[in-house]
């Protein structure tokens, strides 16, 4: 066989403005898929520094990762009340891997000269990788599969648009409050009298 030519990695989707986005990804990471998926869901949409602070608090067991999708046999924890749910865990290995990816993406942002304080996690995706097979030995000479469930993780950090100042009062657009049909009919009837 010939030598394999390395190609650029492919992401699940591409950003609308690639100049304002920095990416990071990891393939076949030896972390449980379910824990990593819940960790990723917990930080999606957060600012970079906010996400790093949150994940460090999870490592210190001060805050929790809420488990919303994969909830089988997940114990109830009081810390999960913060997220209006009852189930949660502190998946340390998954948190450390995602922290590493965030650090890598932040370094990529620095190379692209993006402002680190305005970076937000706009895309984070966790996919199941091919299971790694081992075996465990059971009673009476039997053998069972002993599989690992690794993950592929990809994320983007996108620079927030600069804050736009609110227009001055004169000439500003006036928003009309929502009024029900019944209230409008009352106003019309009151105007006729």
PDB file of C-alpha atoms in Angstrom:
ATOM      1  CA  UNK A   1       0.000   0.000   0.000  1.00  0.00           C
ATOM      2  CA  UNK A   2       1.064   3.602  -0.604  1.00  0.00           C
ATOM      3  CA  UNK A   3       1.750   6.139   2.070  1.00  0.00           C
ATOM      4  CA  UNK A   4      -1.244   7.952   3.466  1.00  0.00           C
ATOM      5  CA  UNK A   5      -1.296  11.689   2.842  1.00  0.00           C
ATOM      6  CA  UNK A   6      -2.472  13.672   5.901  1.00  0.00           C
ATOM      7  CA  UNK A   7      -5.470  15.878   5.209  1.00  0.00           C
ATOM      8  CA  UNK A   8      -7.160  18.644   7.140  1.00  0.00           C
ATOM      9  CA  UNK A   9      -9.606  17.353   9.707  1.00  0.00           C
ATOM     10  CA  UNK A  10     -13.272  17.812   8.959  1.00  0.00           C
ATOM     11  CA  UNK A  11     -15.628  19.366  11.476  1.00  0.00           C
ATOM     12  CA  UNK A  12     -19.341  18.574  11.698  1.00  0.00           C
ATOM     13  CA  UNK A  13     -20.162  22.034  10.355  1.00  0.00           C
ATOM     14  CA  UNK A  14     -18.333  25.175   9.327  1.00  0.00           C
ATOM     15  CA  UNK A  15     -18.699  28.641  10.895  1.00  0.00           C
ATOM     16  CA  UNK A  16     -20.334  31.526   9.037  1.00  0.00           C
ATOM     17  CA  UNK A  17     -17.356  33.813   9.747  1.00  0.00           C
ATOM     18  CA  UNK A  18     -14.166  31.663   9.995  1.00  0.00           C
ATOM     19  CA  UNK A  19     -11.981  34.711  10.783  1.00  0.00           C
ATOM     20  CA  UNK A  20     -13.768  35.180  14.142  1.00  0.00           C
ATOM     21  CA  UNK A  21     -13.679  31.487  15.136  1.00  0.00           C
ATOM     22  CA  UNK A  22     -10.979  29.246  16.596  1.00  0.00           C
ATOM     23  CA  UNK A  23     -11.403  25.492  16.749  1.00  0.00           C
ATOM     24  CA  UNK A  24     -10.079  22.507  18.693  1.00  0.00           C
ATOM     25  CA  UNK A  25     -10.828  18.808  18.497  1.00  0.00           C
ATOM     26  CA  UNK A  26      -9.767  15.482  19.918  1.00  0.00           C
ATOM     27  CA  UNK A  27     -10.312  12.049  18.393  1.00  0.00           C
ATOM     28  CA  UNK A  28     -10.524   8.694  20.160  1.00  0.00           C
ATOM     29  CA  UNK A  29     -10.195  10.299  23.579  1.00  0.00           C
ATOM     30  CA  UNK A  30     -10.208   7.722  26.354  1.00  0.00           C
ATOM     31  CA  UNK A  31     -13.122   9.276  28.261  1.00  0.00           C
ATOM     32  CA  UNK A  32     -16.632   7.929  28.641  1.00  0.00           C
ATOM     33  CA  UNK A  33     -18.967   9.203  25.949  1.00  0.00           C
ATOM     34  CA  UNK A  34     -21.989   9.725  28.203  1.00  0.00           C
ATOM     35  CA  UNK A  35     -20.122  11.734  30.858  1.00  0.00           C
ATOM     36  CA  UNK A  36     -18.368  13.827  28.222  1.00  0.00           C
ATOM     37  CA  UNK A  37     -21.614  14.552  26.381  1.00  0.00           C
ATOM     38  CA  UNK A  38     -23.250  15.859  29.575  1.00  0.00           C
ATOM     39  CA  UNK A  39     -20.174  17.964  30.422  1.00  0.00           C
ATOM     40  CA  UNK A  40     -20.213  19.499  26.925  1.00  0.00           C
ATOM     41  CA  UNK A  41     -23.939  20.257  27.152  1.00  0.00           C
ATOM     42  CA  UNK A  42     -23.381  22.029  30.482  1.00  0.00           C
ATOM     43  CA  UNK A  43     -20.840  24.516  29.037  1.00  0.00           C
ATOM     44  CA  UNK A  44     -22.339  25.150  25.596  1.00  0.00           C
ATOM     45  CA  UNK A  45     -23.038  28.848  25.089  1.00  0.00           C
ATOM     46  CA  UNK A  46     -20.823  29.988  27.993  1.00  0.00           C
ATOM     47  CA  UNK A  47     -18.039  32.568  27.736  1.00  0.00           C
ATOM     48  CA  UNK A  48     -14.569  30.927  27.732  1.00  0.00           C
ATOM     49  CA  UNK A  49     -13.466  32.292  31.121  1.00  0.00           C
ATOM     50  CA  UNK A  50     -16.882  31.475  32.644  1.00  0.00           C
ATOM     51  CA  UNK A  51     -16.654  27.852  31.371  1.00  0.00           C
ATOM     52  CA  UNK A  52     -13.098  27.385  32.702  1.00  0.00           C
ATOM     53  CA  UNK A  53     -14.133  28.740  36.128  1.00  0.00           C
ATOM     54  CA  UNK A  54     -17.178  26.444  36.171  1.00  0.00           C
ATOM     55  CA  UNK A  55     -15.180  23.331  35.190  1.00  0.00           C
ATOM     56  CA  UNK A  56     -12.523  24.075  37.829  1.00  0.00           C
ATOM     57  CA  UNK A  57     -15.330  24.372  40.410  1.00  0.00           C
ATOM     58  CA  UNK A  58     -16.619  20.965  39.254  1.00  0.00           C
ATOM     59  CA  UNK A  59     -13.148  19.471  39.800  1.00  0.00           C
ATOM     60  CA  UNK A  60     -13.200  20.922  43.325  1.00  0.00           C
ATOM     61  CA  UNK A  61     -16.723  19.446  43.837  1.00  0.00           C
ATOM     62  CA  UNK A  62     -18.088  22.966  44.490  1.00  0.00           C
ATOM     63  CA  UNK A  63     -20.488  22.771  41.498  1.00  0.00           C
ATOM     64  CA  UNK A  64     -21.966  19.833  39.579  1.00  0.00           C
ATOM     65  CA  UNK A  65     -22.512  18.695  35.995  1.00  0.00           C
ATOM     66  CA  UNK A  66     -26.280  18.156  35.558  1.00  0.00           C
ATOM     67  CA  UNK A  67     -27.175  14.875  33.844  1.00  0.00           C
ATOM     68  CA  UNK A  68     -30.246  15.426  31.666  1.00  0.00           C
ATOM     69  CA  UNK A  69     -30.019  12.887  28.832  1.00  0.00           C
ATOM     70  CA  UNK A  70     -28.185   9.857  30.204  1.00  0.00           C
ATOM     71  CA  UNK A  71     -29.917   9.592  33.571  1.00  0.00           C
ATOM     72  CA  UNK A  72     -30.030   5.853  34.257  1.00  0.00           C
ATOM     73  CA  UNK A  73     -28.777   5.038  37.773  1.00  0.00           C
ATOM     74  CA  UNK A  74     -27.486   8.590  38.344  1.00  0.00           C
ATOM     75  CA  UNK A  75     -27.932   9.551  41.989  1.00  0.00           C
ATOM     76  CA  UNK A  76     -29.778  12.636  43.187  1.00  0.00           C
ATOM     77  CA  UNK A  77     -27.525  15.454  44.333  1.00  0.00           C
ATOM     78  CA  UNK A  78     -28.491  18.692  46.097  1.00  0.00           C
ATOM     79  CA  UNK A  79     -26.040  20.711  43.964  1.00  0.00           C
ATOM     80  CA  UNK A  80     -28.128  19.874  40.874  1.00  0.00           C
ATOM     81  CA  UNK A  81     -30.911  22.218  42.110  1.00  0.00           C
ATOM     82  CA  UNK A  82     -28.892  25.077  40.595  1.00  0.00           C
ATOM     83  CA  UNK A  83     -29.835  23.690  37.164  1.00  0.00           C
ATOM     84  CA  UNK A  84     -33.481  22.823  38.025  1.00  0.00           C
ATOM     85  CA  UNK A  85     -32.779  19.110  37.918  1.00  0.00           C
ATOM     86  CA  UNK A  86     -32.107  16.427  40.499  1.00  0.00           C
ATOM     87  CA  UNK A  87     -29.382  14.282  38.927  1.00  0.00           C
ATOM     88  CA  UNK A  88     -25.735  15.120  38.505  1.00  0.00           C
ATOM     89  CA  UNK A  89     -22.132  13.978  38.872  1.00  0.00           C
ATOM     90  CA  UNK A  90     -18.566  15.270  38.944  1.00  0.00           C
ATOM     91  CA  UNK A  91     -16.996  13.453  35.934  1.00  0.00           C
ATOM     92  CA  UNK A  92     -13.368  14.456  36.582  1.00  0.00           C
ATOM     93  CA  UNK A  93     -11.737  12.772  33.602  1.00  0.00           C
ATOM     94  CA  UNK A  94     -14.213  14.289  31.125  1.00  0.00           C
ATOM     95  CA  UNK A  95     -13.834  17.715  32.731  1.00  0.00           C
ATOM     96  CA  UNK A  96     -10.028  17.556  32.483  1.00  0.00           C
ATOM     97  CA  UNK A  97     -10.189  16.561  28.802  1.00  0.00           C
ATOM     98  CA  UNK A  98     -12.594  19.388  27.938  1.00  0.00           C
ATOM     99  CA  UNK A  99     -10.464  21.864  29.922  1.00  0.00           C
ATOM    100  CA  UNK A 100      -7.491  20.749  27.812  1.00  0.00           C
ATOM    101  CA  UNK A 101      -9.453  21.321  24.598  1.00  0.00           C
ATOM    102  CA  UNK A 102     -10.559  24.770  25.787  1.00  0.00           C
ATOM    103  CA  UNK A 103      -6.926  25.618  26.572  1.00  0.00           C
ATOM    104  CA  UNK A 104      -5.916  24.474  23.078  1.00  0.00           C
ATOM    105  CA  UNK A 105      -8.691  26.509  21.452  1.00  0.00           C
ATOM    106  CA  UNK A 106      -7.655  29.574  23.496  1.00  0.00           C
ATOM    107  CA  UNK A 107      -4.080  29.169  22.227  1.00  0.00           C
ATOM    108  CA  UNK A 108      -5.450  28.947  18.672  1.00  0.00           C
ATOM    109  CA  UNK A 109      -7.412  32.154  19.333  1.00  0.00           C
ATOM    110  CA  UNK A 110      -4.228  33.870  20.484  1.00  0.00           C
ATOM    111  CA  UNK A 111      -2.532  32.803  17.247  1.00  0.00           C
ATOM    112  CA  UNK A 112      -5.468  34.305  15.294  1.00  0.00           C
ATOM    113  CA  UNK A 113      -5.268  37.485  17.436  1.00  0.00           C
ATOM    114  CA  UNK A 114      -8.820  37.143  18.743  1.00  0.00           C
ATOM    115  CA  UNK A 115      -9.717  38.855  22.005  1.00  0.00           C
ATOM    116  CA  UNK A 116      -9.744  36.132  24.680  1.00  0.00           C
ATOM    117  CA  UNK A 117     -12.226  37.931  26.956  1.00  0.00           C
ATOM    118  CA  UNK A 118     -14.898  37.985  24.204  1.00  0.00           C
ATOM    119  CA  UNK A 119     -14.716  34.284  23.232  1.00  0.00           C
ATOM    120  CA  UNK A 120     -17.871  32.171  23.586  1.00  0.00           C
ATOM    121  CA  UNK A 121     -18.397  28.417  23.097  1.00  0.00           C
ATOM    122  CA  UNK A 122     -20.832  28.405  20.177  1.00  0.00           C
ATOM    123  CA  UNK A 123     -20.344  24.811  19.038  1.00  0.00           C
ATOM    124  CA  UNK A 124     -19.338  21.761  21.052  1.00  0.00           C
ATOM    125  CA  UNK A 125     -20.081  18.238  19.915  1.00  0.00           C
ATOM    126  CA  UNK A 126     -19.279  14.826  21.364  1.00  0.00           C
ATOM    127  CA  UNK A 127     -19.522  11.675  19.255  1.00  0.00           C
ATOM    128  CA  UNK A 128     -18.975   8.045  20.160  1.00  0.00           C
ATOM    129  CA  UNK A 129     -15.698   6.625  18.861  1.00  0.00           C
ATOM    130  CA  UNK A 130     -15.076   2.983  17.971  1.00  0.00           C
ATOM    131  CA  UNK A 131     -15.215   0.857  21.110  1.00  0.00           C
ATOM    132  CA  UNK A 132     -11.919  -0.538  22.341  1.00  0.00           C
ATOM    133  CA  UNK A 133     -12.114  -4.240  23.097  1.00  0.00           C
ATOM    134  CA  UNK A 134     -10.640  -6.129  26.010  1.00  0.00           C
ATOM    135  CA  UNK A 135     -11.876  -9.186  27.846  1.00  0.00           C
ATOM    136  CA  UNK A 136     -12.634 -10.165  31.402  1.00  0.00           C
ATOM    137  CA  UNK A 137     -12.507 -13.690  32.758  1.00  0.00           C
ATOM    138  CA  UNK A 138     -15.560 -15.082  34.527  1.00  0.00           C
ATOM    139  CA  UNK A 139     -16.389 -18.154  36.564  1.00  0.00           C
ATOM    140  CA  UNK A 140     -16.453 -21.625  35.018  1.00  0.00           C
ATOM    141  CA  UNK A 141     -14.003 -20.731  32.242  1.00  0.00           C
ATOM    142  CA  UNK A 142     -16.181 -18.167  30.514  1.00  0.00           C
ATOM    143  CA  UNK A 143     -15.041 -14.892  28.949  1.00  0.00           C
ATOM    144  CA  UNK A 144     -17.002 -11.633  28.567  1.00  0.00           C
ATOM    145  CA  UNK A 145     -16.334  -8.502  26.559  1.00  0.00           C
ATOM    146  CA  UNK A 146     -14.850  -5.578  28.500  1.00  0.00           C
ATOM    147  CA  UNK A 147     -15.310  -2.562  26.249  1.00  0.00           C
ATOM    148  CA  UNK A 148     -14.144   1.032  26.555  1.00  0.00           C
ATOM    149  CA  UNK A 149     -16.456   3.761  25.203  1.00  0.00           C
ATOM    150  CA  UNK A 150     -14.138   6.543  23.934  1.00  0.00           C
ATOM    151  CA  UNK A 151     -15.245   9.845  22.412  1.00  0.00           C
ATOM    152  CA  UNK A 152     -14.536  12.332  19.645  1.00  0.00           C
ATOM    153  CA  UNK A 153     -14.910  15.942  20.836  1.00  0.00           C
ATOM    154  CA  UNK A 154     -14.891  19.107  18.738  1.00  0.00           C
ATOM    155  CA  UNK A 155     -15.563  22.695  19.720  1.00  0.00           C
ATOM    156  CA  UNK A 156     -15.411  26.292  18.475  1.00  0.00           C
ATOM    157  CA  UNK A 157     -14.811  29.493  20.314  1.00  0.00           C
ATOM    158  CA  UNK A 158     -16.397  32.440  18.529  1.00  0.00           C
ATOM    159  CA  UNK A 159     -15.605  36.062  19.239  1.00  0.00           C
ATOM    160  CA  UNK A 160     -18.707  37.987  20.342  1.00  0.00           C
ATOM    161  CA  UNK A 161     -19.586  41.014  18.257  1.00  0.00           C
ATOM    162  CA  UNK A 162     -18.673  44.336  19.840  1.00  0.00           C
ATOM    163  CA  UNK A 163     -21.415  45.737  22.029  1.00  0.00           C
ATOM    164  CA  UNK A 164     -23.620  48.211  20.196  1.00  0.00           C
ATOM    165  CA  UNK A 165     -24.629  51.321  22.144  1.00  0.00           C
ATOM    166  CA  UNK A 166     -28.334  51.893  22.647  1.00  0.00           C
ATOM    167  CA  UNK A 167     -29.613  54.785  20.492  1.00  0.00           C
ATOM    168  CA  UNK A 168     -30.466  58.091  22.158  1.00  0.00           C
ATOM    169  CA  UNK A 169     -34.105  58.747  23.095  1.00  0.00           C
ATOM    170  CA  UNK A 170     -34.825  61.223  20.294  1.00  0.00           C
ATOM    171  CA  UNK A 171     -35.651  59.455  17.060  1.00  0.00           C
ATOM    172  CA  UNK A 172     -35.421  56.068  18.764  1.00  0.00           C
ATOM    173  CA  UNK A 173     -37.675  53.240  17.668  1.00  0.00           C
ATOM    174  CA  UNK A 174     -40.582  52.928  20.073  1.00  0.00           C
ATOM    175  CA  UNK A 175     -41.674  49.351  20.700  1.00  0.00           C
ATOM    176  CA  UNK A 176     -45.408  48.883  20.947  1.00  0.00           C
ATOM    177  CA  UNK A 177     -46.352  46.652  23.853  1.00  0.00           C
ATOM    178  CA  UNK A 178     -48.320  43.521  23.049  1.00  0.00           C
ATOM    179  CA  UNK A 179     -52.031  43.989  23.580  1.00  0.00           C
ATOM    180  CA  UNK A 180     -54.669  41.278  23.349  1.00  0.00           C
ATOM    181  CA  UNK A 181     -57.574  41.498  20.899  1.00  0.00           C
ATOM    182  CA  UNK A 182     -60.001  41.893  23.799  1.00  0.00           C
ATOM    183  CA  UNK A 183     -58.056  44.866  25.223  1.00  0.00           C
ATOM    184  CA  UNK A 184     -57.929  46.495  21.768  1.00  0.00           C
ATOM    185  CA  UNK A 185     -61.717  46.102  21.437  1.00  0.00           C
ATOM    186  CA  UNK A 186     -62.168  47.753  24.867  1.00  0.00           C
ATOM    187  CA  UNK A 187     -59.958  50.680  23.791  1.00  0.00           C
ATOM    188  CA  UNK A 188     -61.979  51.137  20.596  1.00  0.00           C
ATOM    189  CA  UNK A 189     -65.262  50.973  22.531  1.00  0.00           C
ATOM    190  CA  UNK A 190     -63.948  53.528  25.059  1.00  0.00           C
ATOM    191  CA  UNK A 191     -62.869  55.873  22.240  1.00  0.00           C
ATOM    192  CA  UNK A 192     -66.383  55.774  20.685  1.00  0.00           C
ATOM    193  CA  UNK A 193     -68.106  56.952  23.878  1.00  0.00           C
TER     194      UNK A 193
END
